[in-house]
Each structure stands twice: as structure tokens, then as C-alpha cells.
Coordinates of C-alpha atoms and ligand atoms in Angstrom, one line a residue:
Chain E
X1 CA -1.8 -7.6 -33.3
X2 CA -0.6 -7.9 -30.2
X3 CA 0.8 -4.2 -28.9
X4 CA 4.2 -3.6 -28.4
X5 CA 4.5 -4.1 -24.3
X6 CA 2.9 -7.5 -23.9
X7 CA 5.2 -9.9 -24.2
X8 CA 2.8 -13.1 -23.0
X9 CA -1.0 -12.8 -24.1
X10 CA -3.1 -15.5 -22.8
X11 CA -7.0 -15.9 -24.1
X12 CA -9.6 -18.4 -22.7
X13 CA -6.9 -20.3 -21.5
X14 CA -8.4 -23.6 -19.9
X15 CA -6.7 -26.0 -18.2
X16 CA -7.7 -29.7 -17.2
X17 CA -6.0 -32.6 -14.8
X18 CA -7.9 -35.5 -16.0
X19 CA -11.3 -34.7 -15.2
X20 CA -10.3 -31.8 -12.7
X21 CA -10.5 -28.0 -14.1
X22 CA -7.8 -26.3 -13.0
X23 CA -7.6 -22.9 -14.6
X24 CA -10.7 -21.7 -16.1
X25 CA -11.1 -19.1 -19.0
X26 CA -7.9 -17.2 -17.9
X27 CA -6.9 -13.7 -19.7
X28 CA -3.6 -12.6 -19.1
X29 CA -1.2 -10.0 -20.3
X30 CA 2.3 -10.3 -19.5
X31 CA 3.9 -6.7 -20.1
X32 CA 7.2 -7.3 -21.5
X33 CA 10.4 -6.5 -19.5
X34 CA 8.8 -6.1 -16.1
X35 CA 7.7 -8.2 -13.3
X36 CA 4.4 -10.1 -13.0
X37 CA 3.8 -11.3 -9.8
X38 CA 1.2 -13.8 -9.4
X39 CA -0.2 -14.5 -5.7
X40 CA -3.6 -16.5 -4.4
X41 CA -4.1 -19.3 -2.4
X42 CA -2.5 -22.7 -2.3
X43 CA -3.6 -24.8 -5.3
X44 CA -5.7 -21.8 -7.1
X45 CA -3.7 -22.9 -10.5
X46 CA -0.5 -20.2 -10.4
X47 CA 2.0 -22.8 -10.9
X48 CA 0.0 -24.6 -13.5
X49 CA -0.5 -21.2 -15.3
X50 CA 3.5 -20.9 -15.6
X51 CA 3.8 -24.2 -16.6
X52 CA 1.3 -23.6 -19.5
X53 CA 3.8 -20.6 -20.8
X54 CA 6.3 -23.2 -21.3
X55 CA 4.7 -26.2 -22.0
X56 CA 6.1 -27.8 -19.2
X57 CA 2.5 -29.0 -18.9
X58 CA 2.9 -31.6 -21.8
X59 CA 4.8 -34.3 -19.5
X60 CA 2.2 -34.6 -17.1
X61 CA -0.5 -37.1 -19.2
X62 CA -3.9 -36.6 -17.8
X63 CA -3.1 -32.5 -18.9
X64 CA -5.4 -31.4 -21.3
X65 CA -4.7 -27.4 -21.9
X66 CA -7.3 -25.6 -24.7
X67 CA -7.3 -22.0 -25.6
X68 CA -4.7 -19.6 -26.6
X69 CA -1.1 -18.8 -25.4
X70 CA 0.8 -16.0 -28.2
X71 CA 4.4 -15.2 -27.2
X72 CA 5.1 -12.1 -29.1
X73 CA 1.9 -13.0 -31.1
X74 CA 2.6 -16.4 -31.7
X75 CA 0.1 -19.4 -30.7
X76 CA 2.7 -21.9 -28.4
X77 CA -0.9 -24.1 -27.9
X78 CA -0.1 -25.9 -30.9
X79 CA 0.9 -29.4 -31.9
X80 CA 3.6 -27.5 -34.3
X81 CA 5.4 -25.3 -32.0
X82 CA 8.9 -26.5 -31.4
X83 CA 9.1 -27.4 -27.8
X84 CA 12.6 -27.3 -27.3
X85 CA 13.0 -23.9 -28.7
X86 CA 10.2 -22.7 -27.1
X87 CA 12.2 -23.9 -23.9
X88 CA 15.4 -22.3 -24.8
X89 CA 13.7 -18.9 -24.9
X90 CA 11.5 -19.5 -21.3
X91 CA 13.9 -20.0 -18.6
X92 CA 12.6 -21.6 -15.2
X93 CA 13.2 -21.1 -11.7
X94 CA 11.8 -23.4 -8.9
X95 CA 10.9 -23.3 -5.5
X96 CA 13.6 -25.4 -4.4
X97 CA 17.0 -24.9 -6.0
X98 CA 17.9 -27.7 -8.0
X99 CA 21.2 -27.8 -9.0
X100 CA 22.7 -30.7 -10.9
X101 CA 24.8 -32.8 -9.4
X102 CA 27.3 -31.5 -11.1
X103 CA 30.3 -29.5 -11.3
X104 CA 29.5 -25.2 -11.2
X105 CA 30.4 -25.1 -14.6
X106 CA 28.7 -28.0 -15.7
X107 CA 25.3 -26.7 -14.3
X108 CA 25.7 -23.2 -16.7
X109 CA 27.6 -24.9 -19.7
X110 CA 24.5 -28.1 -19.9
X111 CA 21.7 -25.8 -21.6
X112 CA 24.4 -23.9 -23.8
X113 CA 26.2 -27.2 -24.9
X114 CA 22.8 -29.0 -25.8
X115 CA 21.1 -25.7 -27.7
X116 CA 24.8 -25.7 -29.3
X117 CA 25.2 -22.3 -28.4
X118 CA 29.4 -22.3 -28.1
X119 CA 31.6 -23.2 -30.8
X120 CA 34.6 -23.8 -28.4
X121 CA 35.3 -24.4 -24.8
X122 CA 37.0 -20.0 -24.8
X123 CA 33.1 -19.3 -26.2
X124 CA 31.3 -21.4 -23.5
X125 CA 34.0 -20.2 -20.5
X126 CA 32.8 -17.0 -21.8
X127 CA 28.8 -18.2 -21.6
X128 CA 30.0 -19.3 -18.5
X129 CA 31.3 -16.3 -16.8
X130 CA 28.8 -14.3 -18.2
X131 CA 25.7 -16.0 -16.6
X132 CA 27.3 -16.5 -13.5
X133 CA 27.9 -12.3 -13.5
X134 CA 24.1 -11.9 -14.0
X135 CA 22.9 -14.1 -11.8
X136 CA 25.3 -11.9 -9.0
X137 CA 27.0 -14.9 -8.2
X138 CA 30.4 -15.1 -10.2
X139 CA 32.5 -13.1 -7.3
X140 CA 31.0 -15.8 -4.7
X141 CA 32.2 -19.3 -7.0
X142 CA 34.6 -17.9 -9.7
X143 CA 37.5 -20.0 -7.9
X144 CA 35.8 -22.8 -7.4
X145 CA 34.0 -23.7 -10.2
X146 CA 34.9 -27.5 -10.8
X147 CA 33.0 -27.9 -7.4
X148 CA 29.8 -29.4 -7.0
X149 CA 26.8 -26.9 -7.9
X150 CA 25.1 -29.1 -4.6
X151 CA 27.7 -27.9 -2.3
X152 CA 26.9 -24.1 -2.7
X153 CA 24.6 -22.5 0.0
X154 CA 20.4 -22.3 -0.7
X155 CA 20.3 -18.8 -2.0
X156 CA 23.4 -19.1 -3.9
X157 CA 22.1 -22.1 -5.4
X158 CA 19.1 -20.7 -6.2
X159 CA 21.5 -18.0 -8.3
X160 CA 23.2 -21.2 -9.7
X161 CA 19.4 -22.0 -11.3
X162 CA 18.7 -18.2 -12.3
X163 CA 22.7 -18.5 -14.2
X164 CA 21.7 -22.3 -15.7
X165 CA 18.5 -20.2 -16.3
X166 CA 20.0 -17.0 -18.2
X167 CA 22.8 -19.1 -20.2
X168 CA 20.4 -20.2 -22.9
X169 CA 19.5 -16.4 -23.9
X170 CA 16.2 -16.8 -23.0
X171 CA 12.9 -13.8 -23.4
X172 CA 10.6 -14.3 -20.4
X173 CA 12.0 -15.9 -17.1
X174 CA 9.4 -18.1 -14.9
X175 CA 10.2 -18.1 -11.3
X176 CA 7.5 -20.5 -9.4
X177 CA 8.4 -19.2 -5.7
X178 CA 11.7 -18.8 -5.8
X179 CA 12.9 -17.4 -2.2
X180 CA 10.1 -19.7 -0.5
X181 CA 13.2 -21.1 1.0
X182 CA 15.7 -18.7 1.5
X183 CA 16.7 -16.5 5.0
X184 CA 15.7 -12.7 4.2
X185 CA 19.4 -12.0 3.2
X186 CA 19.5 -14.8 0.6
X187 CA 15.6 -13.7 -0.1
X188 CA 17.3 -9.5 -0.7
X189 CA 20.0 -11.1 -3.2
X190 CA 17.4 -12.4 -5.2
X191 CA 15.2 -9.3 -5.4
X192 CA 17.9 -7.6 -6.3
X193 CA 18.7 -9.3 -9.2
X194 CA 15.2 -9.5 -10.3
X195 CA 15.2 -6.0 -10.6
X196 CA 18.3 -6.6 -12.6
X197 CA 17.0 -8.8 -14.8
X198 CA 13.8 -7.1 -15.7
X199 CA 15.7 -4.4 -17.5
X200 CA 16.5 -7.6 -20.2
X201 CA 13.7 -10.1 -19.5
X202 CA 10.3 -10.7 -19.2
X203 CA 9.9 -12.0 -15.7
X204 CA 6.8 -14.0 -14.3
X205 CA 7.0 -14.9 -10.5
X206 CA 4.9 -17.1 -8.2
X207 CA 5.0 -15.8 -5.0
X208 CA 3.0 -16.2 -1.5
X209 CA 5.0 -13.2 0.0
X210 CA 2.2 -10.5 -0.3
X211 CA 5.2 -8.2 0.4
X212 CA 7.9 -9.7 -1.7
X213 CA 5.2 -8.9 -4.6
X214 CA 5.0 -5.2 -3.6
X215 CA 8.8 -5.5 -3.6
X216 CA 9.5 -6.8 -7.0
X217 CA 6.6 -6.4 -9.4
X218 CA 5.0 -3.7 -11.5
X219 CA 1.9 -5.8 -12.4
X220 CA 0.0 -8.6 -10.0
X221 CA -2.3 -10.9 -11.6
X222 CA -5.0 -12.4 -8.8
X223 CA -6.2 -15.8 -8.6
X224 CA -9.0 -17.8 -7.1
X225 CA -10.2 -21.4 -8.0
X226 CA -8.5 -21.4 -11.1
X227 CA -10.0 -17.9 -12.6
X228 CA -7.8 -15.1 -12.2
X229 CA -9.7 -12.2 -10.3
X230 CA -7.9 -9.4 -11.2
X231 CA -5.2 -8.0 -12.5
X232 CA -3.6 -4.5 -12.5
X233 CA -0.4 -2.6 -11.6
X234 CA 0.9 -3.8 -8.2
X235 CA 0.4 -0.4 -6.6
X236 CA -3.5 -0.3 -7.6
X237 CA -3.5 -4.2 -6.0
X238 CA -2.1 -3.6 -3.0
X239 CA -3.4 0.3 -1.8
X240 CA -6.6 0.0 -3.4
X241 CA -7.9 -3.3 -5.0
X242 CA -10.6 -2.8 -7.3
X243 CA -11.9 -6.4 -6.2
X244 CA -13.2 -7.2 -2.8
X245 CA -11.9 -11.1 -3.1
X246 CA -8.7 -9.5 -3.8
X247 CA -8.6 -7.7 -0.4
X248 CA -10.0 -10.0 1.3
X249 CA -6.9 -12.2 0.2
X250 CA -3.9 -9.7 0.6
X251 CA -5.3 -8.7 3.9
X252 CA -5.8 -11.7 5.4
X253 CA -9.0 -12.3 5.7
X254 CA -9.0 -15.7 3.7
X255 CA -6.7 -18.2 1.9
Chain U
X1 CA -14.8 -2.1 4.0
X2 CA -14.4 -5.3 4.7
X3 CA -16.9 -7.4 6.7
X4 CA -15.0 -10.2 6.7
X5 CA -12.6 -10.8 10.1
X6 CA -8.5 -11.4 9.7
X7 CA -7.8 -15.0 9.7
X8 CA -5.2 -13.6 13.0
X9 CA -7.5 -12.9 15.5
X10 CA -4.7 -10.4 16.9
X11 CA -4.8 -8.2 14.1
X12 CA -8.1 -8.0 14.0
X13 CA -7.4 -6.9 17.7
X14 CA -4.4 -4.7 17.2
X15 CA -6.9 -3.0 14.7
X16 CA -10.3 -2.9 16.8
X17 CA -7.9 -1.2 19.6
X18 CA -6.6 1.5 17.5
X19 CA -9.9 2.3 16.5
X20 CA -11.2 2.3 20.0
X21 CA -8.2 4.7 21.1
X22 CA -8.3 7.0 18.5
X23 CA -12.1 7.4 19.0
X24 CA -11.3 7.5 23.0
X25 CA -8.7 10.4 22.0
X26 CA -11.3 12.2 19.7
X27 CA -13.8 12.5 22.8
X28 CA -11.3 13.8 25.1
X29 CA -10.4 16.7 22.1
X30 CA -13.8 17.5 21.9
X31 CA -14.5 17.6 25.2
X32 CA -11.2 20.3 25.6
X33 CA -12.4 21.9 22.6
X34 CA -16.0 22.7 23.8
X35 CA -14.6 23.6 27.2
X36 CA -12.8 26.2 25.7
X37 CA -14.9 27.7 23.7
X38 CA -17.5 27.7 26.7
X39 CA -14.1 29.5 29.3
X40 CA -13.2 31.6 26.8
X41 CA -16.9 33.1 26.3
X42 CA -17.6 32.9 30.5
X43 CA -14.2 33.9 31.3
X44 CA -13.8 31.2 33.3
X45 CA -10.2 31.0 34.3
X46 CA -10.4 28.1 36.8
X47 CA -11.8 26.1 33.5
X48 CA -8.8 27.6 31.7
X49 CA -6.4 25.8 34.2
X50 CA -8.1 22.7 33.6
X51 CA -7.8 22.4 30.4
X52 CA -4.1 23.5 29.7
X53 CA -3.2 20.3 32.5
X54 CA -5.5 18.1 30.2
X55 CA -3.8 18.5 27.3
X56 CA -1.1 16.3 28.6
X57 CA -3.9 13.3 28.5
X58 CA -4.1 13.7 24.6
X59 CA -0.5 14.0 23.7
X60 CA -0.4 10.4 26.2
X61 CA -2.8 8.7 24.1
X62 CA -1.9 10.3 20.9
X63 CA 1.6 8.5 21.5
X64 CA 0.3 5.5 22.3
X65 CA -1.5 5.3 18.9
X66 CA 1.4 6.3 17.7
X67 CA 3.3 3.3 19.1
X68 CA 0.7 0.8 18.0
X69 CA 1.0 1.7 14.6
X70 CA 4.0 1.6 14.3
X71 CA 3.9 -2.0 16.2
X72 CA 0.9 -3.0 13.8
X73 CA 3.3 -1.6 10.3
X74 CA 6.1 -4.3 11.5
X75 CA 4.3 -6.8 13.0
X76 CA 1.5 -7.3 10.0
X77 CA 3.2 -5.4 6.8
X78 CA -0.6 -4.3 6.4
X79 CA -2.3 -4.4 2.5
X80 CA -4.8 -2.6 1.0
X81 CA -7.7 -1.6 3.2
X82 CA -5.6 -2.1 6.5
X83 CA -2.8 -0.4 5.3
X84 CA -4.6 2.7 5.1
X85 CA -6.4 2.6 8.0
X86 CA -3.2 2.6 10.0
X87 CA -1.9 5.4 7.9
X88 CA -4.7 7.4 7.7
X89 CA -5.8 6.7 11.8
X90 CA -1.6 8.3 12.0
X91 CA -2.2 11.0 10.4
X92 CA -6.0 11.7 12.0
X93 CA -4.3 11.1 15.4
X94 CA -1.8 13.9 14.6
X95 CA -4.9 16.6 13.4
X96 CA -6.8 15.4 16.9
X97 CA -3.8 16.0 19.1
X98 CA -2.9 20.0 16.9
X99 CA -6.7 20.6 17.8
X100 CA -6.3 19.7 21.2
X101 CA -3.4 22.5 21.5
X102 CA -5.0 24.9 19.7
X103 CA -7.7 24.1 22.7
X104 CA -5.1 24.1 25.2
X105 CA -3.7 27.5 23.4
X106 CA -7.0 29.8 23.5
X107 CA -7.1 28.6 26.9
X108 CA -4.1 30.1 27.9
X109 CA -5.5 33.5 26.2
X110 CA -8.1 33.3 29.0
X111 CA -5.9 34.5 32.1
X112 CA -5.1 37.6 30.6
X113 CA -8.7 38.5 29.4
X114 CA -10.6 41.5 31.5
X115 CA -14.0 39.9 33.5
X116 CA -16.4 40.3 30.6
X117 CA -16.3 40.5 26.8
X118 CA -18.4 42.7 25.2
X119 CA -21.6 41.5 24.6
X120 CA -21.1 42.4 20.6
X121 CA -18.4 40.1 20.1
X122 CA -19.8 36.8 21.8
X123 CA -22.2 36.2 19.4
X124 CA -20.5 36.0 16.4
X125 CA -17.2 33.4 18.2
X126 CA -20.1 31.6 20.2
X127 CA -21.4 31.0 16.3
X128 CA -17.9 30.1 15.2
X129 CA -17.0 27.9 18.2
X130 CA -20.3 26.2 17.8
X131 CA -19.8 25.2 14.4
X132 CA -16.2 23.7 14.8
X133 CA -17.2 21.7 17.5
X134 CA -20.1 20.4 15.7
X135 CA -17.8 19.5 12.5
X136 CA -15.5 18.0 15.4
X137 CA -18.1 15.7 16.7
X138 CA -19.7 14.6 12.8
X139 CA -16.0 13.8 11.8
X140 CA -15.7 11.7 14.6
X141 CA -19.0 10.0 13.8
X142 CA -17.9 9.8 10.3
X143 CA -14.7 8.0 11.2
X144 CA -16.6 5.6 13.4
X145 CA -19.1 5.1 10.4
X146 CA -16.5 4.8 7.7
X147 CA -19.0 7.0 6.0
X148 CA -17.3 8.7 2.8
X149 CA -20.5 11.0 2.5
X150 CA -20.1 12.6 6.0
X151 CA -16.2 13.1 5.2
X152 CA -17.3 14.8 2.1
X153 CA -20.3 16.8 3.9
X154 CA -17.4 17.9 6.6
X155 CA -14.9 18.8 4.2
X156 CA -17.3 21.4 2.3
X157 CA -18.4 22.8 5.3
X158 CA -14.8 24.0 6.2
X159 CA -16.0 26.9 3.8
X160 CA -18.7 28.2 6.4
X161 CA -16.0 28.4 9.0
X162 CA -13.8 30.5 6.5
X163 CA -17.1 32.8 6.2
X164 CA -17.7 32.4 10.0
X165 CA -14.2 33.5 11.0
X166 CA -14.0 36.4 8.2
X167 CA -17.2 38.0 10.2
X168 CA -16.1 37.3 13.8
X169 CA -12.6 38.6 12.7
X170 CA -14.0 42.0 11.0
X171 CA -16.0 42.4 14.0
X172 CA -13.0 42.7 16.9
X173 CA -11.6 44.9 13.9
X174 CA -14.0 47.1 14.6
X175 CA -14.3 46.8 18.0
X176 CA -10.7 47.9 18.1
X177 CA -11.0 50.8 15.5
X178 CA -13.1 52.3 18.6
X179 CA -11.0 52.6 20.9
X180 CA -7.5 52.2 21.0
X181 CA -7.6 51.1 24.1
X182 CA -9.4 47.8 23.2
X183 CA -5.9 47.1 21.3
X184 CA -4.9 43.9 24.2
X185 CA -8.2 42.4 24.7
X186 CA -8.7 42.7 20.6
X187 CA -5.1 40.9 19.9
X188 CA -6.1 38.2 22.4
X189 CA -9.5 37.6 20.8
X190 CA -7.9 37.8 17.2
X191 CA -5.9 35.3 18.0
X192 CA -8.4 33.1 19.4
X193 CA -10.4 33.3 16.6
X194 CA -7.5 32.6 14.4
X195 CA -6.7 28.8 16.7
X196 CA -10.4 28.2 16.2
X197 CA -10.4 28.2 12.6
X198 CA -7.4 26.4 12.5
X199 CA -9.0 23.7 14.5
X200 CA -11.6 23.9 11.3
X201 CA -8.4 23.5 9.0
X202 CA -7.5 20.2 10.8
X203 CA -11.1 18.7 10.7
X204 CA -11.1 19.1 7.2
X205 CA -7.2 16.7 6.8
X206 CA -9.4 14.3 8.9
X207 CA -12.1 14.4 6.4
X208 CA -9.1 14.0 3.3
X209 CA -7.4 11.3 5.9
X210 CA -11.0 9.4 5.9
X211 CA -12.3 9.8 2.8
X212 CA -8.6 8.5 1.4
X213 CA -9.4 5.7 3.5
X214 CA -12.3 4.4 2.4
X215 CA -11.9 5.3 -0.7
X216 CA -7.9 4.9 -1.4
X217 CA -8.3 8.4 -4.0
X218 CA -7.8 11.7 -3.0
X219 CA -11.0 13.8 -2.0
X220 CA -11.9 15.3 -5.2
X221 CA -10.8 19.2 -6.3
X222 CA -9.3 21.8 -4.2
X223 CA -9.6 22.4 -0.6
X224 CA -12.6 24.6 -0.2
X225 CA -11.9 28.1 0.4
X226 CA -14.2 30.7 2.0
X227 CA -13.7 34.4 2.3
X228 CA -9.7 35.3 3.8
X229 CA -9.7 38.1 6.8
X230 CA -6.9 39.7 4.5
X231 CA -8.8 39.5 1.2
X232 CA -10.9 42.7 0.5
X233 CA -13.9 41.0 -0.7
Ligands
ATP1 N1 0.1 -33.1 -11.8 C1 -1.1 -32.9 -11.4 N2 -2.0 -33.8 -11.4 C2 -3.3 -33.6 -11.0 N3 -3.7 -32.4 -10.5 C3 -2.8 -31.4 -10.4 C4 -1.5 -31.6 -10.8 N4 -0.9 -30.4 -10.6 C5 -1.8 -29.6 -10.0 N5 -3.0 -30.2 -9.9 C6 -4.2 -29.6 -9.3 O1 -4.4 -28.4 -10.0 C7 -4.8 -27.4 -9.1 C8 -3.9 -26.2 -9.2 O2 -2.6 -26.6 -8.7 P1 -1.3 -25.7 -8.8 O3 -0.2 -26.5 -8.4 O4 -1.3 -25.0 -10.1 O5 -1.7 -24.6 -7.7 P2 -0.8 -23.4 -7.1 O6 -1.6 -22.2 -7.1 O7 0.5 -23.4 -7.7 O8 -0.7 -23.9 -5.5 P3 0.5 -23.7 -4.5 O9 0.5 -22.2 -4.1 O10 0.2 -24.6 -3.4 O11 1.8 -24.0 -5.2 C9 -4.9 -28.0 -7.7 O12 -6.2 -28.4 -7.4 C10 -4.0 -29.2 -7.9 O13 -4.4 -30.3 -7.0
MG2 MG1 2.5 -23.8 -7.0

């Protein structure tokens, strides 16, 4: 049994590109409803962890992924699981906003519409509205939402995705560095609502922002070369880091 | 600690330098400190002036430590290991410069003081003075070291110059019971006694200020306690 608080509970988790290794024997427990932030140095295997969590791994071919991913105690590493659910309930949030080129409404309404989550267009206005309200960004585009998602600033864009993101009820919420390309203000809005959000979902983060981790999460996992190094509340990681790679890293002293 | 170097060579700087100033501003305490302890027991009030226009030389540098940290906290956001250096080397900088006063205060106690003090109650403040400068100088080394042993070998002996103090305080106490005419030169040297055991008190927050640095944990148990002049034991 998995215990009550961990929401994502990964064992021996090995990941291959072809005949690369890329994440190597990795145990992780994500706590539910809080933020993990996971930091270490370009190409150490965060964004492929994340993208084992919701299989977005299966598109790429030469992936090979063995070992054991349980999402509230059930295996997703498994030929049965269905995908597209599994989807729906693990929304995802990308470096780079990437709207559809689409209307406002069209960007929240596309996941609803296709999971068939609205029976009528008051339902989905409703879906709609509501997304838009947690993502912080209704008051900024509630007038103008027949205008193209594409035409909206970076960081409220990057809302746009964390709306499109919450509209298909999901649990957990993967963010793979999502203010890497925001100004400090846009970067603030964001934060904000991530500390928002984890009172309702599970939230993973990639970030390379040693303080925007200190900011947001309660737990940071480590990695290095595809192992993750340690892993502990964010405090313990960042006063006093039981590993000297670890410090090393967050201090500077390599990456 | 790390032995690996910052990727910024600056930092790496920014942090050597506040290192070297804080140990710079720890030799120019003890050197006030053992000054005063040597005026006060000679009487020497041409010393005594000396040292109170010194003092201004600490608070200078203690401000510019001050400064850098703060420059270092905004410029770097430090983690881990660096961030407590810079806090810790704060709050160090802030005991050094309260020991420096309490210098610069039992000098000031000197211009009042009659030509001699009586023989009986040299010995035991000589024995006091001696010990805090001695704790002065092995917390420095300590910080210089990084050595979590020496913090913790300073910190217990902050009990000795509890014990140290209780004896040198009962002795003006009965110096003074007498003669009542001793009452001035007693007050002074009470009070003296009293800034040199609070200089003791500040080298033990630099012991908990070091030992939190290396070790990011709280020095173990309660501060150590030796015998209060008030208490009757
Ligand atoms: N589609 C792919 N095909 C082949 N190799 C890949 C692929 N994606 C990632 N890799 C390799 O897997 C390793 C981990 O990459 P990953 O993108 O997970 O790192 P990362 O920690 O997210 O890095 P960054 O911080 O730069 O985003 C790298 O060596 C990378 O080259
Ligand atoms: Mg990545």
C-alpha cells in the first residue's frame, strides 16, 4: 500500500533512448497536494522523468522505460493502462507557452470537448470561466475571448496553458520549467498561482531557478546523470543538504 | 565544507574577502580586548585613551562586512553552505564589534580608577581577563578552521568564565564590605568584571554562529551555565 500522502511513487524506474540510459534506478515519492521541485544540470533526465509520469515518453520510438510508476497505487508502466485517461488526469505545462492557434476559448474548451466533459455549450462556458479563474487569468481576457490564445502576452499565455491545463480536472500538474521565459513579474504571477493550485493538485515542476524552487516547493528531488541524488523537504535541500553533490550543485560549484 | 571553487570566480571572491575582513576585524578586537585588560590592571590611562578612539576602527569594518553581505545576499541569492556563512559571518561580525565596546567601555572605567588596585583583586580579574582573551583568540582560530570541535570546546568553556567571574565578583564584595570607603573604586571594578564576562557571553553566540555553520543544526542542549554572582550557591 502506498500511504496516504504520496500521490506519485516511482521504483527502479529506468529509462533508455536507444542505446543511451537516461534515468537510472530512480526512487521517487511525489507527496500529494504539494510542490516537487526538481533541479540538476542540463540533460541529467528531469524532463524525461516528467514525461515518464504521463507517458508522454511513448511517442518518442527509440524510448524504452522499465520499472514501476503507481499513481495512487496503480502501475501506469503497463501496456493496459489507458493512455488517454491517464492524460486527462496529468495536466502539462511547458517551457515555452504553447497556445493553440486558436481562439481563447477554443484553447480551454479543446481538452473538455474531446474528454466530453460538457453536455452543452452553458456547461463548457461554465468549464470555460472556471479554468480561466484558476489559472488567475479570467479578469485579464474575459472580454476578449474569441481572440487568438497567440496574441496574449508570454506569461499570460503561459496562464492560458496552466487554464487548457486545469480544464480537464486533472490530479497531478507537470510543469517542465515553466517561467524559464517570463520577466520576474510574469515569473511572480505564476508562483502565485502555484501556491494556489497545490491546495487542489499534485504539482511536479522542472525548474533551473535554485530560488524559484526555494520559492514554490515543499519537497526537491536532486539529480545527476540520470540518478536522482537526493531528495528531501526543500528547506533541508537548500540550508543544509545531506549530500555534498547536492551542494556543490545549488551553490555553484558545478553544473 | 566545500573544497570545491564557485564556477563565478567573484563569489568565490566576494566570499574569500569577507572572510579575510571578518578575521582582520577579529584581530583588531582582540588586540582592544587584551589592551584593556592589560590598562585596566596597570592603570594605564594614556592606553585607556587609545583604546576608546580605536573602537571607531571596528564599528568601520564591522559596517563594511555588513555591506558586503548584504551586497553578496542580492547579488548571489546564496544556498546551502554559502548561505550560512554569510549569515552566520553577520551575526559573528555583530558579537566582535559588542566585544569591542565592552573593551572600549572598561576602558572608559580606567580614568576614574585611583593609581593602584589592590594587590588582592588583580589576581583573580588578571585570571578572568586572561581566559576571555584566550577563548577570543581560539574562536577566531576556530572560525578560520571551520573546526566544529573548537566551537564546541569554546562554547563549554563559557562555564569557567561564569565560575571565574562569580570568584573575582565575591572578591571586590569583600573588598568593599571593609571599608565603605572602597564603595567607588568597587562599583567601577564590578562593573568591569561584569563587561568582561559579557565579552565571554558573546564568544560563546560565535561558537553557536560557527558551529550552525558548519554544521547547519543548532549546537546541542542548553547554553552552559556556571555559578550566578546573585545565586547563593
Ligand atoms: N528524444 C530523445 N532522444 C534521444 N535522447 C534524448 C531524447 N530526449 C532526451 N534525451 C537524452 O536524455 C538525457 C536526459 O535528457 P532530459 O531532456 O531529460 O534532460 P533535462 O534534465 O530535462 O535537461 P534540461 O535541463 O537541459 O532540460 C540527455 O542526455 C538527452 O540527450
Ligand atoms: Mg528538460
Amino acid at each position: 500500500m502506498i500511504s496516504n500522502n504520496i500521490k506519485i511513487k516511482t521504483q527502479d524506474l529506468n529509462v533508455y533512448y536507444g542505446e543511451k540510459q537516461a534515468l537510472f534506478n530512480v526512487n521517487l515519492d511525489i507527496h500529494s497536494k504539494e510542490v516537487t521541485a526538481l533541479i540538476g544540470p542540463s540533460g541529467c533526465g528531469k524532463s524525461t522523468f516528467i514525461r515518464c509520469i504521463n507517458r508522454m515518453n511513448d511517442v518518442i520510438d527509440i524510448c524504452k522505460i522499465d520499472g514501476s510508476i503507481k499513481i495512487d497505487d496503480k502501475e501506469i508502466i503497463d501496456n493496459n493502462v489507458d493512455v488517454v485517461r491517464l492524460r486527462e488526469s496529468i495536466g502539462m505545462v511547458f517551457q515555452k507557452p504553447n497556445p493553440f492557434p486558436k481562439s481563447i476559448y477554443d484553447n480551454i474548451s479543446y481538452g473538455p470537448s474531446i474528454h466530453g466533459l460538457a453536455d452543452n455549450k452553458s456547461d463548457m462556458d461554465k468549464i470555460v470561466e472556471n479554468s480561466l479563474k484558476k489559472a488567475a487569468l479570467w479578469e485579464e481576457v474575459k472580454d476578449r475571448l474569441d481572440e487568438p490564445g497567440t496574441g496574449l502576452s508570454g506569461g499570460q499565455q503561459q496562464r492560458l496553458c496552466i487554464a487548457r491545463a486545469i480544464s480537464v480536472n486533472p490530479e497531478v500538474i507537470l510543469m517542465d520549467e515553466p517561467c524559464s521565459a517570463l520577466d520576474p513579474i510574469a515569473t511572480a504571477k505564476i508562483e502565485e498561482l502555484i501556491d494556489e493550485l497545490k491546495k487542489s493538485y499534485t504539482i511536479v515542476i522542472v525548474t533551473h531557478s535554485m530560488s524559484q524552487a526555494v520559492r514554490v516547493s515543499q519537497r526537491t528531488g536532486f539529480f545527476h546523470l540520470g540518478k536522482i541524488i537526493e531528495v528531501d523537504t526543500t528547506e533541508k535541500i537548500f540550508k543544509n543538504p545531506g549530500n555534498q553533490m547536492t551542494q556543490d550543485y545549488i551553490t555553484g560549484r558545478f553544473g | 565544507m566545500s573544497e570545491i571553487s564557485h564556477i563565478v570566480k567573484s563569489y568565490e571572491e566576494e566570499l574569500q574577502n569577507l572572510n579575510d575582513n571578518l578575521i582582520k576585524m577579529g584581530s583588531l578586537v582582540e588586540k582592544q580586548l587584551s589592551d584593556s585588560m592589560e590598562a585596566i590592571i596597570k592603570v594605564d590611562k594614556e592606553a585607556a585613551d587609545n583604546i576608546i578612539k580605536n573602537d571607531a576602527k571596528i564599528n568601520e569594518l564591522r559596517a563594511i562586512i555588513e555591506e558586503q553581505i548584504v551586497t553578496v545576499l542580492v547579488k548571489r541569492a546564496p544556498m546551502a553552505i554559502d548561505l550560512r556563512l554569510t549569515i552566520s559571518t553577520l551575526k559573528i561580525s555583530s558579537d566582535l564589534e559588542r566585544i569591542g565596546d565592552l573593551a572600549k567601555s572598561v576602558a572608559k572605567k580606567i580614568k576614574p580608577l585611583p593609581h593602584d588596585l589592590p594587590e588582592e583583586l588583580i589576581a583573580s580579574l588578571r585570571r578572568l581577563g586572561d581566559l576571555v582573551q584566550r577563548q577570543l583568540k581560539d574562536i577566531l582560530d576556530a572560525y578560520l578552521k571551520k573546526s566544529k570541535d573548537l566551537a564546541i570546546k569554546i562554547w563549554k568553556t563559557d562555564e569557567k568564565v561564569d565560575d571565574l567571574t562569580h570568584t573575582a565578583m565575591n572578591e571586590v564584595a569583600d573588598f568593599l564590605g571593609k571599608d565603605k570607603k572602597n564603595l567607588d573604586l568597587a562599583t567601577h571594578l564590578l562593573f568591569v568584571t561584569k563587561n568582561i564576562e559579557r565579552a565571554g557571553d558573546h564568544i560563546t553566540n560565535i561558537a553557536e554562529s560557527l558551529f550552525y555553520l558548519i554544521e547547519g543544526e543548532h549546537i546541542e542542549g542548553a547554553r552552559p551555565k556556571g555559578k550566578d554572582f546573585d545565586s547563593n550557591s
